[in-house]
Amino acid sequence: MTIEFAKTRRADSPLPGEPAPFFLGRDEGEHAHLFDSLVTVKLSAEETRGQFGVFTLEAPRGDTIPAHSHDDVHEIFYVESGLIRVWIRATDGEVLERQLAPGDFGYVPAGLAHTFRVEEHDTRIVGVCTGGFERFFAAAGRPADSPELPAPPYVPPMEQLMAAGEAFHNRFLPHLRLDEPS
Amino acid sequence: MTIEFAKTRRADSPLPGEPAPFFLGRDEGEHAHLFDSLVTVKLSAEETRGQFGVFTLEAPRGDTIPAHSHDDVHEIFYVESGLIRVWIRATDGEVLERQLAPGDFGYVPAGLAHTFRVEEHDTRIVGVCTGGFERFFAAAGRPADSPELPAPPYVPPMEQLMAAGEAFHNRFLPHLRLDEPS
């Protein structure tokens, strides 16, 4: 499955935009700010013929992000440094919860509501997703030129967030609190 | 594209084998030994409907592995700790070479000859590949029960290596030395 929302490569992108070999240093890629996070796209659907995208997410300790789901996007969390807590609602309604430390791994298949919270400063996670979704963060937030955390956080207008959600098939579930006992 | 060689899930696998949510600790997954490396599959084609697989590779400082290519598999190298050097032959014949430190990233699109060398002890890299290829390592090497490096290294019989190469569309290029100036 190739998702057709990925035609958003930036003109100054260090990614080749086609299936060509390339390298990126630790702080290189397409940077974006969304709330208190820095997201850096390392690989997009354009290089993998739609198969998968890769990004890093760096953030300080913060609040649980709004629960959301994406019906056609599989996603992983791989913690490189720091600490996060992930909640995923399985198809039977059960909520899986786990704190993930460096090297730990979490998988969210398409269609399941999920959320996470960064629980330590200087947290960095590696994300892999169905090709195309990696540029959601720049669309929901704003492109950034350098690999610094946003200061102050970038809070997008609600209309922008909704438009990005629609364009990238990301369903926000603001009233669903997976992180609180029901 | 779904590669149809992925029906090799182990009965004792901690992976669900279908698109269900799950977590794995740092040392959990399907372990395999191949030469001096420990490969641990974290996610397979079965969970992602063929889109991508995820694995870690841990190894001591060692020799350059034999050059190889896979016509239908895209692959990334993401260094978590340690140091590797990667060589990729681009379509124009030029060889791209780069040493990758923690956080650095390399991309090998399908069809290009490539190789790498681990240049520091306790190196750990995260690999992402087109779904299905993640189980090549267990087929070429041997499944392992625990997350220790092979001691001594496991050198598979040539017939096994060739059979795994055929089953996973991995073309060995033993006479191509990308790591030496021509």
Tab-separated table of C-alpha atoms in Angstrom:
chain	number	residue	atom	x	y	z
A	1	MET	CA	0.000	0.000	0.000
A	2	THR	CA	1.358	3.377	-0.970
A	3	ILE	CA	-0.202	6.376	0.697
A	4	GLU	CA	-0.596	9.209	-1.755
A	5	PHE	CA	-0.100	12.110	0.639
A	6	ALA	CA	3.651	12.208	0.497
A	7	LYS	CA	4.312	14.866	-2.144
A	8	THR	CA	5.590	17.357	0.351
A	9	ARG	CA	9.362	17.154	0.104
A	10	ARG	CA	11.042	20.425	0.930
A	11	ALA	CA	13.222	22.044	-1.697
A	12	ASP	CA	16.131	22.174	0.763
A	13	SER	CA	15.739	18.564	1.897
A	14	PRO	CA	18.936	16.536	2.362
A	15	LEU	CA	16.939	13.455	1.315
A	16	PRO	CA	17.348	12.503	-2.366
A	17	GLY	CA	13.619	12.196	-3.127
A	18	GLU	CA	14.162	8.959	-5.073
A	19	PRO	CA	15.586	5.492	-4.317
A	20	ALA	CA	19.242	6.609	-4.207
A	21	PRO	CA	21.837	5.785	-1.532
A	22	PHE	CA	22.661	8.479	1.025
A	23	PHE	CA	23.940	9.104	4.522
A	24	LEU	CA	22.825	11.539	7.204
A	25	GLY	CA	24.649	12.646	10.331
A	26	ARG	CA	22.997	12.455	13.716
A	27	ASP	CA	21.444	15.916	13.456
A	28	GLU	CA	20.706	15.938	9.738
A	29	GLY	CA	17.356	15.470	8.030
A	30	GLU	CA	14.141	17.438	7.543
A	31	HIS	CA	13.461	19.160	10.857
A	32	ALA	CA	10.040	20.140	12.163
A	33	HIS	CA	8.667	21.533	15.403
A	34	LEU	CA	5.376	20.310	16.824
A	35	PHE	CA	4.443	21.336	20.369
A	36	ASP	CA	7.590	20.696	22.450
A	37	SER	CA	9.105	18.149	20.044
A	38	LEU	CA	11.737	18.242	17.342
A	39	VAL	CA	10.999	15.696	14.623
A	40	THR	CA	13.666	14.940	12.016
A	41	VAL	CA	12.736	12.934	8.939
A	42	LYS	CA	15.612	10.655	7.905
A	43	LEU	CA	13.874	8.705	5.127
A	44	SER	CA	10.596	9.155	3.271
A	45	ALA	CA	8.187	7.246	1.048
A	46	GLU	CA	9.956	8.802	-1.944
A	47	GLU	CA	13.153	6.834	-1.284
A	48	THR	CA	11.408	3.547	-0.431
A	49	ARG	CA	8.738	3.515	-3.150
A	50	GLY	CA	6.116	4.068	-0.490
A	51	GLN	CA	7.142	1.230	1.818
A	52	PHE	CA	8.307	3.021	4.945
A	53	GLY	CA	9.594	6.244	6.426
A	54	VAL	CA	12.036	6.841	9.298
A	55	PHE	CA	12.230	9.768	11.691
A	56	THR	CA	13.586	10.718	15.078
A	57	LEU	CA	11.597	12.539	17.742
A	58	GLU	CA	13.360	14.475	20.485
A	59	ALA	CA	11.532	16.081	23.358
A	60	PRO	CA	11.830	17.146	26.975
A	61	ARG	CA	9.781	15.583	29.743
A	62	GLY	CA	6.204	16.608	29.068
A	63	ASP	CA	2.520	15.858	29.006
A	64	THR	CA	0.768	12.932	27.374
A	65	ILE	CA	0.003	13.881	23.786
A	66	PRO	CA	-3.611	13.659	22.567
A	67	ALA	CA	-4.681	10.096	21.729
A	68	HIS	CA	-4.953	9.430	18.025
A	69	SER	CA	-5.136	6.670	15.433
A	70	HIS	CA	-4.309	6.245	11.758
A	71	ASP	CA	-6.192	3.607	9.843
A	72	ASP	CA	-3.578	2.963	7.181
A	73	VAL	CA	-0.322	3.559	9.055
A	74	HIS	CA	1.718	1.079	11.074
A	75	GLU	CA	4.186	2.707	13.458
A	76	ILE	CA	7.000	1.730	15.791
A	77	PHE	CA	8.623	3.380	18.785
A	78	TYR	CA	12.285	2.557	19.417
A	79	VAL	CA	13.852	4.411	22.325
A	80	GLU	CA	17.403	5.587	21.719
A	81	SER	CA	17.787	7.629	24.911
A	82	GLY	CA	15.535	8.781	27.720
A	83	LEU	CA	12.220	7.326	28.732
A	84	ILE	CA	8.697	7.254	27.331
A	85	ARG	CA	5.420	5.665	28.329
A	86	VAL	CA	3.155	4.294	25.605
A	87	TRP	CA	-0.537	3.383	25.730
A	88	ILE	CA	-2.237	1.389	22.960
A	89	ARG	CA	-5.881	0.322	22.907
A	90	ALA	CA	-6.124	-3.167	21.430
A	91	THR	CA	-9.064	-4.280	19.296
A	92	ASP	CA	-10.698	-5.917	22.337
A	93	GLY	CA	-10.645	-2.575	24.165
A	94	GLU	CA	-7.868	-3.536	26.545
A	95	VAL	CA	-5.263	-0.795	26.994
A	96	LEU	CA	-1.652	-1.960	26.840
A	97	GLU	CA	0.701	0.304	28.783
A	98	ARG	CA	4.466	0.182	29.046
A	99	GLN	CA	7.348	2.387	29.999
A	100	LEU	CA	10.104	2.114	27.397
A	101	ALA	CA	13.778	2.692	28.192
A	102	PRO	CA	16.705	2.776	25.735
A	103	GLY	CA	16.600	-0.192	23.382
A	104	ASP	CA	12.975	-0.973	24.183
A	105	PHE	CA	10.475	-1.310	21.371
A	106	GLY	CA	6.760	-0.751	20.860
A	107	TYR	CA	4.529	-1.518	17.896
A	108	VAL	CA	1.247	0.166	16.984
A	109	PRO	CA	-0.483	-1.543	14.054
A	110	ALA	CA	-2.791	0.495	11.840
A	111	GLY	CA	-6.146	1.549	13.253
A	112	LEU	CA	-5.494	1.409	17.001
A	113	ALA	CA	-5.842	4.405	19.301
A	114	HIS	CA	-2.565	5.203	21.013
A	115	THR	CA	-0.649	7.898	22.793
A	116	PHE	CA	2.627	8.436	24.602
A	117	ARG	CA	4.332	10.667	27.122
A	118	VAL	CA	7.981	11.625	27.324
A	119	GLU	CA	9.082	11.009	30.910
A	120	GLU	CA	12.677	12.195	30.885
A	121	HIS	CA	14.538	15.151	29.455
A	122	ASP	CA	16.734	14.569	26.404
A	123	THR	CA	14.604	11.708	25.196
A	124	ARG	CA	15.170	10.615	21.635
A	125	ILE	CA	13.150	7.945	19.872
A	126	VAL	CA	13.426	6.443	16.424
A	127	GLY	CA	10.127	6.069	14.605
A	128	VAL	CA	9.353	3.944	11.583
A	129	CYS	CA	5.994	4.255	9.836
A	130	THR	CA	4.154	3.258	6.721
A	131	GLY	CA	5.656	5.373	3.941
A	132	GLY	CA	4.235	8.893	3.752
A	133	PHE	CA	3.209	9.494	7.340
A	134	GLU	CA	6.715	10.692	8.291
A	135	ARG	CA	5.875	14.182	6.978
A	136	PHE	CA	2.754	14.547	9.125
A	137	PHE	CA	4.766	16.334	11.808
A	138	ALA	CA	5.958	19.129	9.524
A	139	ALA	CA	2.418	19.542	8.192
A	140	ALA	CA	0.850	19.617	11.663
A	141	GLY	CA	3.671	21.750	13.089
A	142	ARG	CA	6.169	23.834	11.177
A	143	PRO	CA	9.411	23.127	9.349
A	144	ALA	CA	12.554	24.085	11.278
A	145	ASP	CA	15.973	24.943	9.919
A	146	SER	CA	18.169	23.581	12.683
A	147	PRO	CA	18.088	20.614	15.048
A	148	GLU	CA	17.163	22.510	18.216
A	149	LEU	CA	14.108	21.832	20.324
A	150	PRO	CA	11.378	24.431	19.846
A	151	ALA	CA	11.649	27.248	22.414
A	152	PRO	CA	8.964	28.158	23.143
A	153	PRO	CA	6.919	25.124	22.047
A	154	TYR	CA	5.093	25.534	18.758
A	155	VAL	CA	1.348	25.231	19.258
A	156	PRO	CA	-0.287	25.078	15.832
A	157	PRO	CA	-3.663	26.681	15.153
A	158	MET	CA	-6.434	24.118	15.530
A	159	GLU	CA	-7.375	24.478	11.843
A	160	GLN	CA	-3.828	23.538	10.803
A	161	LEU	CA	-3.806	20.522	13.088
A	162	MET	CA	-7.161	19.361	11.728
A	163	ALA	CA	-6.069	19.897	8.115
A	164	ALA	CA	-2.859	17.933	8.671
A	165	GLY	CA	-4.848	15.193	10.373
A	166	GLU	CA	-7.121	14.969	7.375
A	167	ALA	CA	-4.303	15.059	4.825
A	168	PHE	CA	-2.342	12.340	6.645
A	169	HIS	CA	-5.318	10.252	7.779
A	170	ASN	CA	-4.546	10.963	11.420
A	171	ARG	CA	-7.660	10.837	13.590
A	172	PHE	CA	-7.387	12.858	16.786
A	173	LEU	CA	-9.235	11.404	19.767
A	174	PRO	CA	-8.989	14.282	22.269
A	175	HIS	CA	-11.653	12.931	24.589
A	176	LEU	CA	-10.052	9.520	24.928
A	177	ARG	CA	-7.748	9.398	27.949
A	178	LEU	CA	-5.838	6.154	27.584
A	179	ASP	CA	-3.445	7.270	30.322
A	180	GLU	CA	-6.054	7.394	33.076
A	181	PRO	CA	-7.746	4.423	34.715
A	182	SER	CA	-11.369	4.389	33.524
B	1	MET	CA	5.240	-5.151	-2.555
B	2	THR	CA	5.002	-8.116	-0.245
B	3	ILE	CA	7.830	-10.592	-0.397
B	4	GLU	CA	6.540	-14.116	-0.068
B	5	PHE	CA	9.476	-15.634	1.768
B	6	ALA	CA	8.410	-14.658	5.240
B	7	LYS	CA	6.653	-17.775	6.470
B	8	THR	CA	9.388	-18.637	8.895
B	9	ARG	CA	8.161	-17.403	12.256
B	10	ARG	CA	9.475	-19.477	15.114
B	11	ALA	CA	7.010	-21.216	17.372
B	12	ASP	CA	8.597	-19.568	20.425
B	13	SER	CA	8.655	-16.085	18.886
B	14	PRO	CA	7.680	-13.178	21.163
B	15	LEU	CA	6.296	-11.435	18.059
B	16	PRO	CA	2.529	-11.823	17.625
B	17	GLY	CA	2.653	-12.922	13.969
B	18	GLU	CA	-0.239	-10.620	13.035
B	19	PRO	CA	-0.938	-6.863	13.187
B	20	ALA	CA	-1.405	-6.716	16.971
B	21	PRO	CA	0.166	-4.247	19.418
B	22	PHE	CA	3.134	-5.438	21.475
B	23	PHE	CA	6.237	-4.330	23.337
B	24	LEU	CA	9.718	-5.832	23.548
B	25	GLY	CA	12.475	-5.113	26.028
B	26	ARG	CA	15.953	-4.200	24.862
B	27	ASP	CA	17.122	-7.816	24.669
B	28	GLU	CA	13.885	-9.416	23.514
B	29	GLY	CA	13.001	-10.627	20.041
B	30	GLU	CA	13.920	-13.500	17.730
B	31	HIS	CA	17.662	-14.015	18.159
B	32	ALA	CA	20.005	-15.421	15.524
B	33	HIS	CA	23.742	-15.885	15.190
B	34	LEU	CA	25.501	-15.265	11.883
B	35	PHE	CA	29.293	-15.149	11.857
B	36	ASP	CA	30.250	-12.888	14.787
B	37	SER	CA	26.901	-11.068	14.942
B	38	LEU	CA	23.782	-11.348	17.069
B	39	VAL	CA	20.699	-10.317	15.105
B	40	THR	CA	17.417	-9.812	16.948
B	41	VAL	CA	14.205	-9.444	14.967
B	42	LYS	CA	11.860	-6.958	16.659
B	43	LEU	CA	9.155	-6.761	13.985
B	44	SER	CA	8.397	-8.817	10.898
B	45	ALA	CA	6.363	-8.661	7.698
B	46	GLU	CA	3.640	-10.590	9.501
B	47	GLU	CA	2.859	-7.680	11.808
B	48	THR	CA	3.099	-4.978	9.120
B	49	ARG	CA	1.232	-6.729	6.297
B	50	GLY	CA	4.505	-7.030	4.431
B	51	GLN	CA	5.532	-3.399	4.624
B	52	PHE	CA	8.675	-3.485	6.750
B	53	GLY	CA	10.670	-5.404	9.315
B	54	VAL	CA	12.890	-4.152	12.143
B	55	PHE	CA	15.918	-5.797	13.699
B	56	THR	CA	18.997	-4.996	15.727
B	57	LEU	CA	22.488	-6.227	14.916
B	58	GLU	CA	25.166	-6.398	17.585
B	59	ALA	CA	28.749	-7.318	16.859
B	60	PRO	CA	32.322	-6.839	17.986
B	61	ARG	CA	34.910	-5.058	15.880
B	62	GLY	CA	35.479	-7.270	12.878
B	63	ASP	CA	36.106	-7.740	9.199
B	64	THR	CA	34.175	-6.283	6.304
B	65	ILE	CA	31.322	-8.655	5.477
B	66	PRO	CA	31.015	-9.979	1.915
B	67	ALA	CA	29.454	-7.470	-0.481
B	68	HIS	CA	25.904	-8.311	-1.466
B	69	SER	CA	22.734	-6.882	-2.964
B	70	HIS	CA	19.014	-7.597	-2.825
B	71	ASP	CA	16.925	-6.524	-5.780
B	72	ASP	CA	13.636	-6.157	-3.938
B	73	VAL	CA	14.746	-5.036	-0.483
B	74	HIS	CA	15.357	-1.499	0.765
B	75	GLU	CA	17.438	-1.315	3.924
B	76	ILE	CA	18.600	1.236	6.473
B	77	PHE	CA	21.453	1.349	8.957
B	78	TYR	CA	20.884	3.404	12.110
B	79	VAL	CA	23.740	3.294	14.604
B	80	GLU	CA	22.655	3.091	18.229
B	81	SER	CA	26.106	2.591	19.736
B	82	GLY	CA	29.599	1.927	18.441
B	83	LEU	CA	30.920	2.592	14.988
B	84	ILE	CA	30.465	1.075	11.538
B	85	ARG	CA	31.718	1.880	8.062
B	86	VAL	CA	29.372	1.410	5.122
B	87	TRP	CA	30.101	1.168	1.407
B	88	ILE	CA	27.389	1.398	-1.250
B	89	ARG	CA	27.924	1.238	-5.014
B	90	ALA	CA	25.572	3.703	-6.696
B	91	THR	CA	23.996	3.024	-10.095
B	92	ASP	CA	26.719	5.084	-11.808
B	93	GLY	CA	29.392	2.826	-10.304
B	94	GLU	CA	30.620	5.365	-7.786
B	95	VAL	CA	31.204	3.904	-4.333
B	96	LEU	CA	29.829	5.945	-1.439
B	97	GLU	CA	31.708	5.348	1.805
B	98	ARG	CA	30.980	6.692	5.259
B	99	GLN	CA	31.820	5.942	8.852
B	100	LEU	CA	28.657	6.053	10.960
B	101	ALA	CA	28.653	6.932	14.657
B	102	PRO	CA	25.688	6.844	17.078
B	103	GLY	CA	22.653	8.574	15.592
B	104	ASP	CA	24.069	8.466	12.061
B	105	PHE	CA	21.988	6.997	9.286
B	106	GLY	CA	22.614	5.207	5.990
B	107	TYR	CA	20.190	4.134	3.279
B	108	VAL	CA	20.658	1.335	0.743
B	109	PRO	CA	17.873	1.250	-1.853
B	110	ALA	CA	17.011	-2.044	-3.521
B	111	GLY	CA	19.448	-3.445	-6.051
B	112	LEU	CA	22.706	-1.769	-5.016
B	113	ALA	CA	25.809	-3.676	-3.949
B	114	HIS	CA	26.811	-2.779	-0.415
B	115	THR	CA	28.795	-3.938	2.562
B	116	PHE	CA	29.809	-2.775	6.013
B	117	ARG	CA	32.365	-3.309	8.724
B	118	VAL	CA	31.948	-2.994	12.467
B	119	GLU	CA	34.801	-0.805	13.713
B	120	GLU	CA	34.248	-0.793	17.466
B	121	HIS	CA	33.352	-3.364	20.084
B	122	ASP	CA	29.820	-3.299	21.494
B	123	THR	CA	28.379	-1.863	18.329
B	124	ARG	CA	24.618	-2.021	17.996
B	125	ILE	CA	22.705	-0.921	14.939
B	126	VAL	CA	19.009	-0.772	14.198
B	127	GLY	CA	18.038	-2.086	10.788
B	128	VAL	CA	14.804	-1.556	8.908
B	129	CYS	CA	14.104	-3.472	5.720
B	130	THR	CA	11.393	-4.280	3.252
B	131	GLY	CA	9.113	-6.706	5.047
B	132	GLY	CA	10.311	-10.316	4.987
B	133	PHE	CA	14.053	-9.832	4.726
B	134	GLU	CA	14.432	-9.500	8.512
B	135	ARG	CA	14.474	-13.301	8.841
B	136	PHE	CA	17.321	-13.786	6.386
B	137	PHE	CA	19.834	-13.768	9.228
B	138	ALA	CA	18.272	-16.710	11.057
B	139	ALA	CA	18.046	-18.630	7.774
B	140	ALA	CA	21.653	-17.897	6.808
B	141	GLY	CA	22.917	-18.414	10.364
B	142	ARG	CA	21.139	-20.197	13.193
B	143	PRO	CA	18.449	-19.280	15.675
B	144	ALA	CA	19.747	-18.483	19.169
B	145	ASP	CA	17.902	-18.719	22.464
B	146	SER	CA	19.497	-15.857	24.332
B	147	PRO	CA	20.826	-12.393	23.487
B	148	GLU	CA	24.523	-13.195	23.727
B	149	LEU	CA	27.036	-12.727	20.944
B	150	PRO	CA	28.043	-16.009	19.319
B	151	ALA	CA	31.169	-17.472	20.918
B	152	PRO	CA	32.790	-18.799	18.876
B	153	PRO	CA	31.377	-17.140	15.738
B	154	TYR	CA	28.914	-19.256	13.786
B	155	VAL	CA	30.203	-19.929	10.279
B	156	PRO	CA	27.409	-21.537	8.282
B	157	PRO	CA	28.084	-24.228	5.665
B	158	MET	CA	28.362	-22.660	2.229
B	159	GLU	CA	25.288	-24.577	1.035
B	160	GLN	CA	23.180	-23.067	3.811
B	161	LEU	CA	24.379	-19.571	3.015
B	162	MET	CA	23.608	-20.044	-0.659
B	163	ALA	CA	20.168	-21.511	0.068
B	164	ALA	CA	19.299	-18.598	2.380
B	165	GLY	CA	20.543	-16.165	-0.251
B	166	GLU	CA	18.265	-17.749	-2.808
B	167	ALA	CA	15.245	-17.902	-0.491
B	168	PHE	CA	15.629	-14.255	0.542
B	169	HIS	CA	16.785	-12.896	-2.807
B	170	ASN	CA	20.171	-11.969	-1.388
B	171	ARG	CA	22.882	-11.976	-4.022
B	172	PHE	CA	26.382	-12.528	-2.618
B	173	LEU	CA	29.161	-10.707	-4.452
B	174	PRO	CA	32.255	-12.253	-2.858
B	175	HIS	CA	34.649	-11.001	-5.519
B	176	LEU	CA	33.548	-7.389	-5.242
B	177	ARG	CA	35.735	-5.506	-2.770
B	178	LEU	CA	33.966	-2.198	-2.241
B	179	ASP	CA	36.214	-1.479	0.726
B	180	GLU	CA	39.436	-1.369	-1.262
B	181	PRO	CA	40.520	1.339	-3.689
B	182	SER	CA	40.309	-0.144	-7.187
